[in-house]
Coordinates of C-alpha atoms in Angstrom, one line a residue:
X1 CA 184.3 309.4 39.1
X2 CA 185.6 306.7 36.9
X3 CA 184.2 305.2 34.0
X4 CA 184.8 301.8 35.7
X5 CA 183.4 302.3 39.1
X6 CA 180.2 304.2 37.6
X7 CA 179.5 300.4 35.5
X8 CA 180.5 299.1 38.9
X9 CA 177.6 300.7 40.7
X10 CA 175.0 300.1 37.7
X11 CA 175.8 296.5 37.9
X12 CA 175.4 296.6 41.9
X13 CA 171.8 298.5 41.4
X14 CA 170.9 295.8 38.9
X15 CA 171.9 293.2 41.1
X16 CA 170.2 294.6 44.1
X17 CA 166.7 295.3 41.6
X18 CA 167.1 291.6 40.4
X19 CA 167.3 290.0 44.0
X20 CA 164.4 292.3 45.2
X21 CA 162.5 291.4 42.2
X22 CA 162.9 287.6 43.0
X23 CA 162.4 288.0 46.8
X24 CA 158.9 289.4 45.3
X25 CA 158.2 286.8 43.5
X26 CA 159.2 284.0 45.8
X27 CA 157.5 285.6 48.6
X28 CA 154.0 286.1 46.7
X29 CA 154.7 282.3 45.1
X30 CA 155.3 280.8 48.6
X31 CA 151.9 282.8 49.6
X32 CA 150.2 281.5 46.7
X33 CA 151.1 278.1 47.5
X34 CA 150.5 278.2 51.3
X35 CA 146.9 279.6 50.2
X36 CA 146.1 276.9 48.0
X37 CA 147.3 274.5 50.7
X38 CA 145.3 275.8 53.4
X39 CA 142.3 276.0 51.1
X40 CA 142.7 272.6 49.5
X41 CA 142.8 271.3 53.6
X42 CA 139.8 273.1 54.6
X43 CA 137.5 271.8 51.3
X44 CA 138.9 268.1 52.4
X45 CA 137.9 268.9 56.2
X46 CA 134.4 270.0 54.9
X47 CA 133.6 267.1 52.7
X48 CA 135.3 263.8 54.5
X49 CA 134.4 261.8 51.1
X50 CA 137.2 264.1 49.8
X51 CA 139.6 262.8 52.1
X52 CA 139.1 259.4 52.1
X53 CA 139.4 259.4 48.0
X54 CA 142.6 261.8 48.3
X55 CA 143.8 259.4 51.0
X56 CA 143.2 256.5 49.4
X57 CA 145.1 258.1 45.9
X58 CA 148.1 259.1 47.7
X59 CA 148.3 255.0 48.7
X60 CA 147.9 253.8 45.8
X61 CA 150.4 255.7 44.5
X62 CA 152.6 255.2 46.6
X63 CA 152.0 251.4 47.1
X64 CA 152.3 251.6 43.0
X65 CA 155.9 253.0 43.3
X66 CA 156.7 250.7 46.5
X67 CA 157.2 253.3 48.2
X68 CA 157.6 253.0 52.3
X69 CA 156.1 249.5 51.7
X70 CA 157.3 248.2 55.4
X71 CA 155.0 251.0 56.7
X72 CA 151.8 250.7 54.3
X73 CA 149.6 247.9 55.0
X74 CA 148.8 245.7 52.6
X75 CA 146.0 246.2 49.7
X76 CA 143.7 243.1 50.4
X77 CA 141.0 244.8 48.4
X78 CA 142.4 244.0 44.8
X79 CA 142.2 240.3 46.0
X80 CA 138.5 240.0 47.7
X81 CA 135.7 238.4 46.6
X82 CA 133.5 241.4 46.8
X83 CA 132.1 243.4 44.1
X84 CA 129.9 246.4 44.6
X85 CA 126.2 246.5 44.1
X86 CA 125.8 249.1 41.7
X87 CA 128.3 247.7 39.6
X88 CA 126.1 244.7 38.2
X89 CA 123.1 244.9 36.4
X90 CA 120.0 245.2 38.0
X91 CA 118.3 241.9 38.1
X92 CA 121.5 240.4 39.1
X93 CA 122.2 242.8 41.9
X94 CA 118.3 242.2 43.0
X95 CA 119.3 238.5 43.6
X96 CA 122.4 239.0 45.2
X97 CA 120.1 241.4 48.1
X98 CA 117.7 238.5 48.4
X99 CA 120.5 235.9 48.8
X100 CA 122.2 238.1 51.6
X101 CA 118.8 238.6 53.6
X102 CA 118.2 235.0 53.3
X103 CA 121.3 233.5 54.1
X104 CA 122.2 236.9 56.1
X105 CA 125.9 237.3 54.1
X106 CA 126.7 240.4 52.9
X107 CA 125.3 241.6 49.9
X108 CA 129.3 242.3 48.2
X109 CA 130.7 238.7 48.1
X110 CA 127.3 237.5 46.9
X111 CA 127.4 240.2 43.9
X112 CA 130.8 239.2 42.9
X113 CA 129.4 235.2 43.2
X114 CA 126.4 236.4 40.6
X115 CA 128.2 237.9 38.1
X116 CA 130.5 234.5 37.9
X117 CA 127.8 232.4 37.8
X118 CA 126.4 234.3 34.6
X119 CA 129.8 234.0 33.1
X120 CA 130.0 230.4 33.8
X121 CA 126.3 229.9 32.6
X122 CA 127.7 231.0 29.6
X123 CA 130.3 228.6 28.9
X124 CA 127.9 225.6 30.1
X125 CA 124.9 226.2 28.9
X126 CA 122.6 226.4 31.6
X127 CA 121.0 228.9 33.8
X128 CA 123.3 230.9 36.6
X129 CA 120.7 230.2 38.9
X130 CA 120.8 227.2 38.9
X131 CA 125.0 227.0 40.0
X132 CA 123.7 229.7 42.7
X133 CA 121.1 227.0 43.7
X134 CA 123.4 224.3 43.9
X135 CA 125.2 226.1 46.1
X136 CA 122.6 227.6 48.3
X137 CA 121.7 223.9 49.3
X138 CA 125.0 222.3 48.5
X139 CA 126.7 225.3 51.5
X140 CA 124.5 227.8 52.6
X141 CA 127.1 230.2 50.2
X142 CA 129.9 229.0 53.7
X143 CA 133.1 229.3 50.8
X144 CA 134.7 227.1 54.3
X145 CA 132.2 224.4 54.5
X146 CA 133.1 220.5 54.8
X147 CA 130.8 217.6 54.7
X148 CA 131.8 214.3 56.2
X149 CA 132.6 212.7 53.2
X150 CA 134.9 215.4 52.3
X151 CA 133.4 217.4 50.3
X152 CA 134.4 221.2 50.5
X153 CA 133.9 224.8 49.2
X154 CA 130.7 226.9 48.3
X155 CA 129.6 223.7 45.9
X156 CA 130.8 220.5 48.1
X157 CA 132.9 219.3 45.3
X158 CA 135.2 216.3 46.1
X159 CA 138.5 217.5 46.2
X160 CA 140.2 214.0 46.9
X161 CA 138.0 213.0 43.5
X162 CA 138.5 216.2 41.4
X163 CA 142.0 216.7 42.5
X164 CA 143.1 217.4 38.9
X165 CA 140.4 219.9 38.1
X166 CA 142.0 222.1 40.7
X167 CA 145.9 221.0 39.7
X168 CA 145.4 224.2 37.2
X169 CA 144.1 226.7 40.1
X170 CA 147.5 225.7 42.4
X171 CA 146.3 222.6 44.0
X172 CA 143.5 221.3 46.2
X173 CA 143.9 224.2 48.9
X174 CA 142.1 226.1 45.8
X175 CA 138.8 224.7 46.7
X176 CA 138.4 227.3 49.3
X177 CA 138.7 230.3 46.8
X178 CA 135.0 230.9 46.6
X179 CA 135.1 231.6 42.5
X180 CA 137.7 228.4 42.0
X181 CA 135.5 226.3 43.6
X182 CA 132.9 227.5 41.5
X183 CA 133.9 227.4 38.7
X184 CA 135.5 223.6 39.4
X185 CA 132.3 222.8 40.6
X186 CA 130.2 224.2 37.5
X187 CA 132.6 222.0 35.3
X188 CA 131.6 218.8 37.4
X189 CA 128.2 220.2 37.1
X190 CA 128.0 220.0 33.5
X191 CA 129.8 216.9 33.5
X192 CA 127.0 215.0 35.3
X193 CA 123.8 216.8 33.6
X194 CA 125.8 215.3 30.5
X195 CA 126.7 212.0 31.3
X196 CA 122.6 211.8 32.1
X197 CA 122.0 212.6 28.5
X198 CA 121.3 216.4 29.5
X199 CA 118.8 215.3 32.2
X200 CA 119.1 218.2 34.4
X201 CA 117.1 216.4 37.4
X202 CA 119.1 213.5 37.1
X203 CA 122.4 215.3 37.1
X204 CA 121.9 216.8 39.7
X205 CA 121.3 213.4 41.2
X206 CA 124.6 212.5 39.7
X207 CA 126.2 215.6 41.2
X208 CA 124.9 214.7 44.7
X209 CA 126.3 211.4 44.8
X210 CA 122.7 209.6 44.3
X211 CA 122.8 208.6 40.5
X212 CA 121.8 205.1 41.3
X213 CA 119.5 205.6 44.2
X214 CA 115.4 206.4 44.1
X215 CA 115.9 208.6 47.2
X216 CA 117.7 211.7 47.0
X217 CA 116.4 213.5 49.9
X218 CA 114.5 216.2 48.2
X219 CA 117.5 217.7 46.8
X220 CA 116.8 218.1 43.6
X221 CA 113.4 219.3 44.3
X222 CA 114.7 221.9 46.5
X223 CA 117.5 223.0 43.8
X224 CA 115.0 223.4 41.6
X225 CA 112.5 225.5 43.6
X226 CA 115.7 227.8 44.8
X227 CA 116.2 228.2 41.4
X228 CA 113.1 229.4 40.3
X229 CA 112.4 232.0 43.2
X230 CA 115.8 233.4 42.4
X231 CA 114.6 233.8 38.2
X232 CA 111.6 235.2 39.6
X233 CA 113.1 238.1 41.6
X234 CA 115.7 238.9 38.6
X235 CA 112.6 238.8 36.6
X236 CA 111.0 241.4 39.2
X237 CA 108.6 239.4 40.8
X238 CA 108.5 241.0 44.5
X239 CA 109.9 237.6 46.8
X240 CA 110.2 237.9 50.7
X241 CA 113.3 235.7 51.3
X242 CA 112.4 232.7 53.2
X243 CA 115.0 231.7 56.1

């Protein structure tokens, strides 16, 4: 035999050693992976919390990459006012529970109004339970409400009056963002306990509409008693909410 065909067959056994060798290792990598798929399917079968996080990961990510956006729906989450419970603080998230058993709303919009309203008690200067008062009697917490006299949103402000305060939000359609209005309304809020010299009774007269009048209904008198059961249960105090 010749030199050349004896390299000839030691190349042909190396080539046949080499493509066994990677059908080996392909085979046992495919197994490997088809193991790790069936055992990553069956821990996400036995622990459905699993799933719905990996299921909820793979949309993100895909939503993040707009991918197949025609076919996801949309992500209405990121834009809710909703904020989970155990994400506040304590007392606050004690006073969002007794808001939602009294006014029988659910507990997440209400934690997400209670942590503005601290913010904004910030800026103003006066307690966040008293803008949560305000709009317990002002709307029963209805972010859709409308009185007669045109007053809209969680804290009945005026839009047709305080058109500009909204002109910054987008326009007067913003008074039905639960946290614009809020926020619109704790600015006219401020303005009127004020304008009264910082007369918190008689701003709140001012905010009502009754300034100049003797009788305001009992409004301020029930602000004010709203607002001090709701200090009393972020202070604690045990309170069975009263309908």
């Amino acid at each position: 035999m010749s030199p050349n065909c004896t390299w000839c067959q030691h190349f042909r056994t190396f080539l046949r050693d080499v493509a066994h060798g990677l059908f080996i290792i392909t085979h046992s990598g495919l197994a490997m992976v088809g193991l790790g798929a069936a055992s990553l399917v069956l821990a996400l079968w036995l622990n459905p919390q699993w799933l719905g996080a990996a299921e909820g990961a793979v949309f993100n990510w895909l939503r993040d990459r707009q991918v197949l956006l025609s076919w996801l729906p949309e992500n209405t989450a990121e834009r809710a006012t909703a904020v989970e419970l155990k994400d506040l603080p304590a007392d606050q998230a004690a006073v969002a529970q007794w808001l939602g058993q009294k006014y029988r709303i659910a507990p997440e919009p209400l934690a997400a109004l209670v942590a503005e309203a601290h913010v904004l008690s910030k800026k103003h200067k006066f307690s966040p339970y008293l803008i949560l008062s305000v709009m317990a009697v002002e709307s029963g917490f209805h972010p859709y409400a409308q009185s007669s006299a045109g007053a809209q949103g969680l804290m009945q402000v005026m839009t047709d009056i305080h058109i500009q305060r909204y002109a910054p939000h987008g326009g007067p359609l913003a008074a039905f963002d639960p946290i614009t209005n809020m926020r619109v309304g704790a600015d006219v809020l401020a303005y009127c306990i004020r304008t009264k010299a910082g007369v918190m009774e008689d701003g709140l007269r001012y905010y009502l509409g009754a300034a100049e009048s003797t009788d305001d209904g009992g409004y301020v008198a029930k602000v004010l008693l709203e607002q001090d059961r709701l200090t009393q249960v972020a202070n604690g105090v045990k309170s069975v909410p009263m309908q």
